[in-house]
Amino acid sequence: MKQFLRLITLAAILILSSCSDKAETSETDNLFKFKDHISYNTFGIKSIATHIEVGLVHPAENFEINQEIPSEYFKISPKTQGSLTLSNGRNLIFQPSEYLKPDTEYTVTVLLHKLFEDIDKEFKTYTFRFKTITPNFKIDLGNLQSYSKEWQYLTGSLSSSDILDVGKAKEILEVTQNKNDISLVWDVEEGEGKFFNFRIDSIRREVDDSKIEIAWNGDPIGSDFKGSNTFAIPGQNNFKVVDLKSNFAPQSALTINFSDPIRENQNFSGLVTVEKAEDLRFEVDGNVLYVYPTNRIIGNVRVTLFNGLKNSSGFNLKKEFSELVSFEQLKPELQLISKGVILPNSNSTPLYFKAVNISAVDVRIIQVYEDNMLQYLQESNLNDNGTYNLRRVGRRIAKKTIDLKDKSIDEDGLWKAYGLNLSEYFDTQPGALYRVELSFKQEYTTYDCDVNTSEETEEDYYEEDYYYEESTNDLTSNEDELEERYWDNEIYNYRNYNYNWRERDNPCHKAYYNENRVVSTNILGSDLGFIVKKGNNRSYHFATTNLLTTQPQPGVKINLYNFQQQLIGSTMTDAEGLSIFDSEKSVAFAVAQKGSNYAYAKLEDGNALSLSKFDVSGKSLQKGLKGFIYTERGVYRPGDSIHLTFAFNDNANPLPKNHPVKLEVADARGKLVQRTVLNNSINGFYYFPIATNREAPTGNWSANISVGGASFSKGLKVATIKPNRLKLKLNFKDEILDASKPVEGNAEVTWLHGAPARNLKIEMDATLRTTSTAFKDYIGYKFTDPVRTFSEVEIPVLNTTLSSEGSTNFSKNLEISGKAPGMLRATFLTKVFEGGGDFSIDVFSKNLAPFSHFVGLRSPKPHSYGSYFTDTNTEFEVATVDAQGKAAANRDLEIEVFRIEWRWWWNRGSDNLSRYENATVHKPFKTFTVKSNSKGQGKFTINVPKNDGGRYLIRVKDKLSGHATGRITYFYRNWWNR
């Protein structure tokens, strides 16, 4: 009987356990149930480098903001080590110490009862899931090039679906020729990234035609993608076309790859014809001939190459080549033309956008309500396009599909601009912000896909959001109903997207139509312009204008709030639209209002406009006190008395009468040798005599004066000096020396009493080193190339005897390679020897220009940690000058943007930026050209997508002179998304 009872009990436990497991499973990703506690969590398919984030509805008051809390508050399966941080009091961010496992579903449980007290039993834990990206990759081959007649190489690239170690990337690819392995040279030897360039090196070119076999196998990275292909290598005497590629955007172009290098100095007109093309332009790069028609070509055209075309050895093409080439149409896409957030007179001002190969577009309007604006600004800016915080403060108010077809306009597959009248969708509410979203579906496109499109295979992964319904627990498919439930905070998301990494750029596949195709902008309907300037003493200056008339706006009420949205104070603008508010507390938000017009200012340091274009140099007062220290001469011998005077001005912050002024003097070894306190001055001047002894250590001494909480310091030089008996003077023809021609000058030497130093021996050496200073009229511009390096070099210039007049002329060619990073500094060390052997010495420095023209780069003020935002247009300025610093007009500049990869950003070691000198080693992230205007000025804009955030090299090069400049910077939206 007891045995039977035990069996019954065990069965009951198993049943209860099973029910418990089911209940726990059903509770997974139930965001609606936890909507009073959880607002967001990581979901969907993520990179292995992602962090795990949970947004809390209420701040965890038991912890400090940005405090690291025990990782036990998170339970992660599979088990993962890392650190847990409470960011902004509301966001739990778990940063794994190592990358997550690929193609793995992670289950995360948050222990809410440890974060909040008195939480109901059913809400003690919250569980959600997400999956990491499945490893995948793609191999692209470039052009065949020649080392010589017998040896060639083939460029290529490997791109992966997620971050990949270069060591693993090397294991994927294998190349053989005649069953012998061929070496592959990779652009990087270590590090991680999603894109790698390689070169199939040392391909033997036989007498007869041969081939190489390229095989790939994804096993090293856990991918089942594998295969092989052959690439034909023409024989040594077989001059022929190897490959022909067409490009439609941004302009029509042909890339023709030959088996041999092409002779450059031949007239290709008549040798190469392209049907429907006008005024062909040609460019030769080794084995590759680039052909650029001046007009845009669409569809299939015939390309003909006649056998009069010669290779570099003078041999003609074996036979005439003729082939039909298809110029691929532009992929469906939307882009915004209108920029900015504030839209004056919004009832009559349209929003402009452009589209290509799209017949219709979905317009969605979301309103952020006026009384929620400060909550929105707590974690977002007016121009943010993210949707993370939008549901908390706004709701969709309008949705419409508009037809873009126009019978009067030809369907030529080119970009076309459109205007959207926003007044047809909503009536502007005072103080409200409107998000305008434009999107399109696959059925809206006019892109011509082949009839037999590939069906979904096992490689197609469908990413779907499952929605928990409290009553039926069914899945809902109606998008309008789903969206309503989304805004009611009942479901997580209302859009479903196909995920297939290999097909993400294929307009004929569902995976192309993902969230990256949605464009959006924020609109604030207001005629009120608002400028805020903050002083170091928390004094806020306000200026308001009418954006339509540009006239000052008097009587504008300005409310000031702290970060917790509590009112600090208010002020009103005067007749000139100006106002000043002195606050003892830090102001987070300023809201200006006049009638139905509102303006918002978020007063964070990262939101301040860049002042890099203006000269704002100067000195800030220390506690309202000014001070200046001076001495009667620059250098003292040991044993001399130093006569130091301190001039003091306390008009802005008067100190009590007879307030002490303290002087402390430290010698070259840092030892305190004198402390003096004075209480009286003569009209604000304090005199401090400083005595030194003959045994005093020589070097740089320091004098520090403290008064009223402010401190002032000055360096004092104490040295054993042997004075010159001769006076040297160097004269050069140019203010800035030109390295392209001999440096010419004159040396004049006299005795100190004025007589010429006749027939004395003179020696002169020049030391060349890099300098960051270049041209005084271009403050803020950088003229130094971070890619190139220059080693210090010493060059003899002069070794002769002075004339009877005590002078001599010199001319010296300072040979410098064209790889200098920028302006050089030439330091001339001159010695003149007296008859007894003693000599006088002088040092003179001049800038030396290694290039005929220079290009400078000026960057806008960065945000936190020296970074710029992703998904935002960042504008850079360039200036072109000649060697003397005068503006040089109409210079052609090439801009290249490279992404710099490393294993971990805190342990990256040397960057070896010289690898980026040649674009065949590293593929640029972006490349474009700019031409300076008549004043030698120009601009360019960089916009890095959020998913491509990271560390970048921006390089600008003057094509003709060869000088380059650039900088390394970061593009991030949030620093934990590395």
PDB file of N, CA, C and O in Angstrom, residues 571-612:
ATOM      1  N   THR A 571      10.774  83.218 -17.672  1.00  0.00           N
ATOM      2  CA  THR A 571      11.244  84.545 -18.070  1.00  0.00           C
ATOM      3  C   THR A 571      10.500  84.964 -19.322  1.00  0.00           C
ATOM      4  O   THR A 571       9.876  84.126 -19.994  1.00  0.00           O
ATOM      5  N   MET A 572      10.570  86.236 -19.659  1.00  0.00           N
ATOM      6  CA  MET A 572       9.856  86.783 -20.819  1.00  0.00           C
ATOM      7  C   MET A 572      10.839  87.590 -21.653  1.00  0.00           C
ATOM      8  O   MET A 572      11.683  88.315 -21.112  1.00  0.00           O
ATOM      9  N   THR A 573      10.770  87.466 -22.979  1.00  0.00           N
ATOM     10  CA  THR A 573      11.685  88.196 -23.853  1.00  0.00           C
ATOM     11  C   THR A 573      11.266  89.658 -23.946  1.00  0.00           C
ATOM     12  O   THR A 573      10.082  89.996 -23.883  1.00  0.00           O
ATOM     13  N   ASP A 574      12.271  90.529 -24.138  1.00  0.00           N
ATOM     14  CA  ASP A 574      12.015  91.963 -24.235  1.00  0.00           C
ATOM     15  C   ASP A 574      11.663  92.352 -25.666  1.00  0.00           C
ATOM     16  O   ASP A 574      11.401  91.485 -26.520  1.00  0.00           O
ATOM     17  N   ALA A 575      11.686  93.647 -25.944  1.00  0.00           N
ATOM     18  CA  ALA A 575      11.296  94.144 -27.264  1.00  0.00           C
ATOM     19  C   ALA A 575      12.223  93.662 -28.364  1.00  0.00           C
ATOM     20  O   ALA A 575      11.838  93.611 -29.546  1.00  0.00           O
ATOM     21  N   GLU A 576      13.439  93.292 -28.031  1.00  0.00           N
ATOM     22  CA  GLU A 576      14.388  92.786 -29.018  1.00  0.00           C
ATOM     23  C   GLU A 576      14.409  91.260 -29.081  1.00  0.00           C
ATOM     24  O   GLU A 576      15.285  90.673 -29.714  1.00  0.00           O
ATOM     25  N   GLY A 577      13.469  90.627 -28.412  1.00  0.00           N
ATOM     26  CA  GLY A 577      13.392  89.165 -28.437  1.00  0.00           C
ATOM     27  C   GLY A 577      14.447  88.497 -27.588  1.00  0.00           C
ATOM     28  O   GLY A 577      14.738  87.315 -27.792  1.00  0.00           O
ATOM     29  N   LEU A 578      15.022  89.200 -26.617  1.00  0.00           N
ATOM     30  CA  LEU A 578      16.110  88.672 -25.804  1.00  0.00           C
ATOM     31  C   LEU A 578      15.689  88.558 -24.341  1.00  0.00           C
ATOM     32  O   LEU A 578      14.819  89.297 -23.871  1.00  0.00           O
ATOM     33  N   SER A 579      16.336  87.640 -23.638  1.00  0.00           N
ATOM     34  CA  SER A 579      16.083  87.487 -22.208  1.00  0.00           C
ATOM     35  C   SER A 579      17.263  86.770 -21.571  1.00  0.00           C
ATOM     36  O   SER A 579      17.965  86.000 -22.231  1.00  0.00           O
ATOM     37  N   ILE A 580      17.483  87.035 -20.282  1.00  0.00           N
ATOM     38  CA  ILE A 580      18.557  86.393 -19.519  1.00  0.00           C
ATOM     39  C   ILE A 580      17.945  85.812 -18.254  1.00  0.00           C
ATOM     40  O   ILE A 580      17.104  86.445 -17.599  1.00  0.00           O
ATOM     41  N   PHE A 581      18.383  84.594 -17.927  1.00  0.00           N
ATOM     42  CA  PHE A 581      17.903  83.939 -16.701  1.00  0.00           C
ATOM     43  C   PHE A 581      19.109  83.379 -15.956  1.00  0.00           C
ATOM     44  O   PHE A 581      19.859  82.563 -16.496  1.00  0.00           O
ATOM     45  N   ASP A 582      19.307  83.845 -14.718  1.00  0.00           N
ATOM     46  CA  ASP A 582      20.376  83.339 -13.870  1.00  0.00           C
ATOM     47  C   ASP A 582      19.802  82.287 -12.948  1.00  0.00           C
ATOM     48  O   ASP A 582      18.843  82.546 -12.199  1.00  0.00           O
ATOM     49  N   SER A 583      20.387  81.103 -12.994  1.00  0.00           N
ATOM     50  CA  SER A 583      19.852  79.992 -12.220  1.00  0.00           C
ATOM     51  C   SER A 583      20.939  79.363 -11.368  1.00  0.00           C
ATOM     52  O   SER A 583      22.073  79.185 -11.817  1.00  0.00           O
ATOM     53  N   GLU A 584      20.590  79.028 -10.128  1.00  0.00           N
ATOM     54  CA  GLU A 584      21.505  78.290  -9.277  1.00  0.00           C
ATOM     55  C   GLU A 584      21.440  76.795  -9.554  1.00  0.00           C
ATOM     56  O   GLU A 584      22.303  76.044  -9.115  1.00  0.00           O
ATOM     57  N   LYS A 585      20.403  76.376 -10.306  1.00  0.00           N
ATOM     58  CA  LYS A 585      20.215  74.974 -10.624  1.00  0.00           C
ATOM     59  C   LYS A 585      20.456  74.755 -12.118  1.00  0.00           C
ATOM     60  O   LYS A 585      20.308  75.661 -12.926  1.00  0.00           O
ATOM     61  N   SER A 586      20.808  73.530 -12.460  1.00  0.00           N
ATOM     62  CA  SER A 586      21.059  73.191 -13.852  1.00  0.00           C
ATOM     63  C   SER A 586      19.729  73.021 -14.576  1.00  0.00           C
ATOM     64  O   SER A 586      18.814  72.340 -14.091  1.00  0.00           O
ATOM     65  N   VAL A 587      19.632  73.628 -15.748  1.00  0.00           N
ATOM     66  CA  VAL A 587      18.410  73.574 -16.556  1.00  0.00           C
ATOM     67  C   VAL A 587      18.573  72.486 -17.607  1.00  0.00           C
ATOM     68  O   VAL A 587      19.580  72.432 -18.311  1.00  0.00           O
ATOM     69  N   ALA A 588      17.577  71.603 -17.723  1.00  0.00           N
ATOM     70  CA  ALA A 588      17.620  70.515 -18.709  1.00  0.00           C
ATOM     71  C   ALA A 588      16.831  70.849 -19.958  1.00  0.00           C
ATOM     72  O   ALA A 588      17.225  70.486 -21.067  1.00  0.00           O
ATOM     73  N   PHE A 589      15.698  71.543 -19.805  1.00  0.00           N
ATOM     74  CA  PHE A 589      14.837  71.844 -20.955  1.00  0.00           C
ATOM     75  C   PHE A 589      14.371  73.290 -20.868  1.00  0.00           C
ATOM     76  O   PHE A 589      14.101  73.805 -19.774  1.00  0.00           O
ATOM     77  N   ALA A 590      14.266  73.926 -22.040  1.00  0.00           N
ATOM     78  CA  ALA A 590      13.690  75.265 -22.143  1.00  0.00           C
ATOM     79  C   ALA A 590      12.562  75.203 -23.172  1.00  0.00           C
ATOM     80  O   ALA A 590      12.764  74.703 -24.286  1.00  0.00           O
ATOM     81  N   VAL A 591      11.395  75.701 -22.798  1.00  0.00           N
ATOM     82  CA  VAL A 591      10.225  75.673 -23.681  1.00  0.00           C
ATOM     83  C   VAL A 591       9.763  77.104 -23.897  1.00  0.00           C
ATOM     84  O   VAL A 591       9.402  77.803 -22.939  1.00  0.00           O
ATOM     85  N   ALA A 592       9.793  77.547 -25.150  1.00  0.00           N
ATOM     86  CA  ALA A 592       9.355  78.898 -25.499  1.00  0.00           C
ATOM     87  C   ALA A 592       7.969  78.825 -26.118  1.00  0.00           C
ATOM     88  O   ALA A 592       7.686  77.935 -26.931  1.00  0.00           O
ATOM     89  N   GLN A 593       7.106  79.775 -25.753  1.00  0.00           N
ATOM     90  CA  GLN A 593       5.733  79.771 -26.270  1.00  0.00           C
ATOM     91  C   GLN A 593       5.250  81.195 -26.494  1.00  0.00           C
ATOM     92  O   GLN A 593       5.432  82.074 -25.649  1.00  0.00           O
ATOM     93  N   LYS A 594       4.631  81.380 -27.656  1.00  0.00           N
ATOM     94  CA  LYS A 594       3.916  82.620 -27.944  1.00  0.00           C
ATOM     95  C   LYS A 594       2.706  82.261 -28.787  1.00  0.00           C
ATOM     96  O   LYS A 594       2.850  81.853 -29.944  1.00  0.00           O
ATOM     97  N   GLY A 595       1.542  82.389 -28.207  1.00  0.00           N
ATOM     98  CA  GLY A 595       0.338  81.984 -28.910  1.00  0.00           C
ATOM     99  C   GLY A 595       0.340  80.487 -29.157  1.00  0.00           C
ATOM    100  O   GLY A 595       0.529  79.686 -28.251  1.00  0.00           O
ATOM    101  N   SER A 596       0.145  80.103 -30.411  1.00  0.00           N
ATOM    102  CA  SER A 596       0.125  78.680 -30.775  1.00  0.00           C
ATOM    103  C   SER A 596       1.477  78.171 -31.241  1.00  0.00           C
ATOM    104  O   SER A 596       1.592  77.033 -31.695  1.00  0.00           O
ATOM    105  N   ASN A 597       2.493  79.003 -31.134  1.00  0.00           N
ATOM    106  CA  ASN A 597       3.835  78.619 -31.567  1.00  0.00           C
ATOM    107  C   ASN A 597       4.684  78.213 -30.362  1.00  0.00           C
ATOM    108  O   ASN A 597       4.769  78.945 -29.369  1.00  0.00           O
ATOM    109  N   TYR A 598       5.324  77.031 -30.497  1.00  0.00           N
ATOM    110  CA  TYR A 598       6.194  76.499 -29.448  1.00  0.00           C
ATOM    111  C   TYR A 598       7.591  76.260 -30.023  1.00  0.00           C
ATOM    112  O   TYR A 598       7.754  76.035 -31.233  1.00  0.00           O
ATOM    113  N   ALA A 599       8.564  76.303 -29.138  1.00  0.00           N
ATOM    114  CA  ALA A 599       9.932  75.903 -29.499  1.00  0.00           C
ATOM    115  C   ALA A 599      10.552  75.224 -28.287  1.00  0.00           C
ATOM    116  O   ALA A 599      10.323  75.639 -27.143  1.00  0.00           O
ATOM    117  N   TYR A 600      11.339  74.159 -28.569  1.00  0.00           N
ATOM    118  CA  TYR A 600      11.943  73.367 -27.489  1.00  0.00           C
ATOM    119  C   TYR A 600      13.460  73.375 -27.640  1.00  0.00           C
ATOM    120  O   TYR A 600      13.990  73.327 -28.757  1.00  0.00           O
ATOM    121  N   ALA A 601      14.133  73.417 -26.504  1.00  0.00           N
ATOM    122  CA  ALA A 601      15.599  73.317 -26.492  1.00  0.00           C
ATOM    123  C   ALA A 601      15.995  72.340 -25.393  1.00  0.00           C
ATOM    124  O   ALA A 601      15.611  72.513 -24.231  1.00  0.00           O
ATOM    125  N   LYS A 602      16.749  71.317 -25.787  1.00  0.00           N
ATOM    126  CA  LYS A 602      17.278  70.346 -24.832  1.00  0.00           C
ATOM    127  C   LYS A 602      18.707  70.751 -24.513  1.00  0.00           C
ATOM    128  O   LYS A 602      19.586  70.706 -25.383  1.00  0.00           O
ATOM    129  N   LEU A 603      18.947  71.161 -23.269  1.00  0.00           N
ATOM    130  CA  LEU A 603      20.208  71.809 -22.907  1.00  0.00           C
ATOM    131  C   LEU A 603      21.218  70.799 -22.386  1.00  0.00           C
ATOM    132  O   LEU A 603      21.706  70.895 -21.256  1.00  0.00           O
ATOM    133  N   GLU A 604      21.547  69.808 -23.211  1.00  0.00           N
ATOM    134  CA  GLU A 604      22.631  68.880 -22.892  1.00  0.00           C
ATOM    135  C   GLU A 604      23.872  69.294 -23.667  1.00  0.00           C
ATOM    136  O   GLU A 604      23.774  69.882 -24.749  1.00  0.00           O
ATOM    137  N   ASP A 605      25.048  68.958 -23.124  1.00  0.00           N
ATOM    138  CA  ASP A 605      26.291  69.337 -23.799  1.00  0.00           C
ATOM    139  C   ASP A 605      26.360  68.782 -25.208  1.00  0.00           C
ATOM    140  O   ASP A 605      26.854  69.423 -26.124  1.00  0.00           O
ATOM    141  N   GLY A 606      25.877  67.564 -25.398  1.00  0.00           N
ATOM    142  CA  GLY A 606      25.955  66.952 -26.715  1.00  0.00           C
ATOM    143  C   GLY A 606      25.062  67.607 -27.737  1.00  0.00           C
ATOM    144  O   GLY A 606      25.221  67.388 -28.945  1.00  0.00           O
ATOM    145  N   ASN A 607      24.091  68.422 -27.292  1.00  0.00           N
ATOM    146  CA  ASN A 607      23.172  69.079 -28.221  1.00  0.00           C
ATOM    147  C   ASN A 607      23.631  70.469 -28.609  1.00  0.00           C
ATOM    148  O   ASN A 607      22.995  71.119 -29.441  1.00  0.00           O
ATOM    149  N   ALA A 608      24.693  70.968 -27.991  1.00  0.00           N
ATOM    150  CA  ALA A 608      25.175  72.310 -28.312  1.00  0.00           C
ATOM    151  C   ALA A 608      25.693  72.348 -29.748  1.00  0.00           C
ATOM    152  O   ALA A 608      26.313  71.406 -30.228  1.00  0.00           O
ATOM    153  N   LEU A 609      25.408  73.434 -30.438  1.00  0.00           N
ATOM    154  CA  LEU A 609      25.886  73.595 -31.805  1.00  0.00           C
ATOM    155  C   LEU A 609      27.395  73.778 -31.812  1.00  0.00           C
ATOM    156  O   LEU A 609      27.972  74.332 -30.873  1.00  0.00           O
ATOM    157  N   SER A 610      28.009  73.319 -32.871  1.00  0.00           N
ATOM    158  CA  SER A 610      29.463  73.402 -32.971  1.00  0.00           C
ATOM    159  C   SER A 610      29.907  74.847 -33.158  1.00  0.00           C
ATOM    160  O   SER A 610      29.324  75.601 -33.944  1.00  0.00           O
ATOM    161  N   LEU A 611      30.944  75.237 -32.414  1.00  0.00           N
ATOM    162  CA  LEU A 611      31.549  76.560 -32.562  1.00  0.00           C
ATOM    163  C   LEU A 611      32.901  76.470 -33.256  1.00  0.00           C
ATOM    164  O   LEU A 611      33.690  77.399 -33.213  1.00  0.00           O
ATOM    165  N   SER A 612      33.158  75.318 -33.917  1.00  0.00           N
ATOM    166  CA  SER A 612      34.463  75.118 -34.536  1.00  0.00           C
ATOM    167  C   SER A 612      34.696  76.058 -35.712  1.00  0.00           C
ATOM    168  O   SER A 612      35.827  76.247 -36.136  1.00  0.00           O
TER     169      SER A 612
END
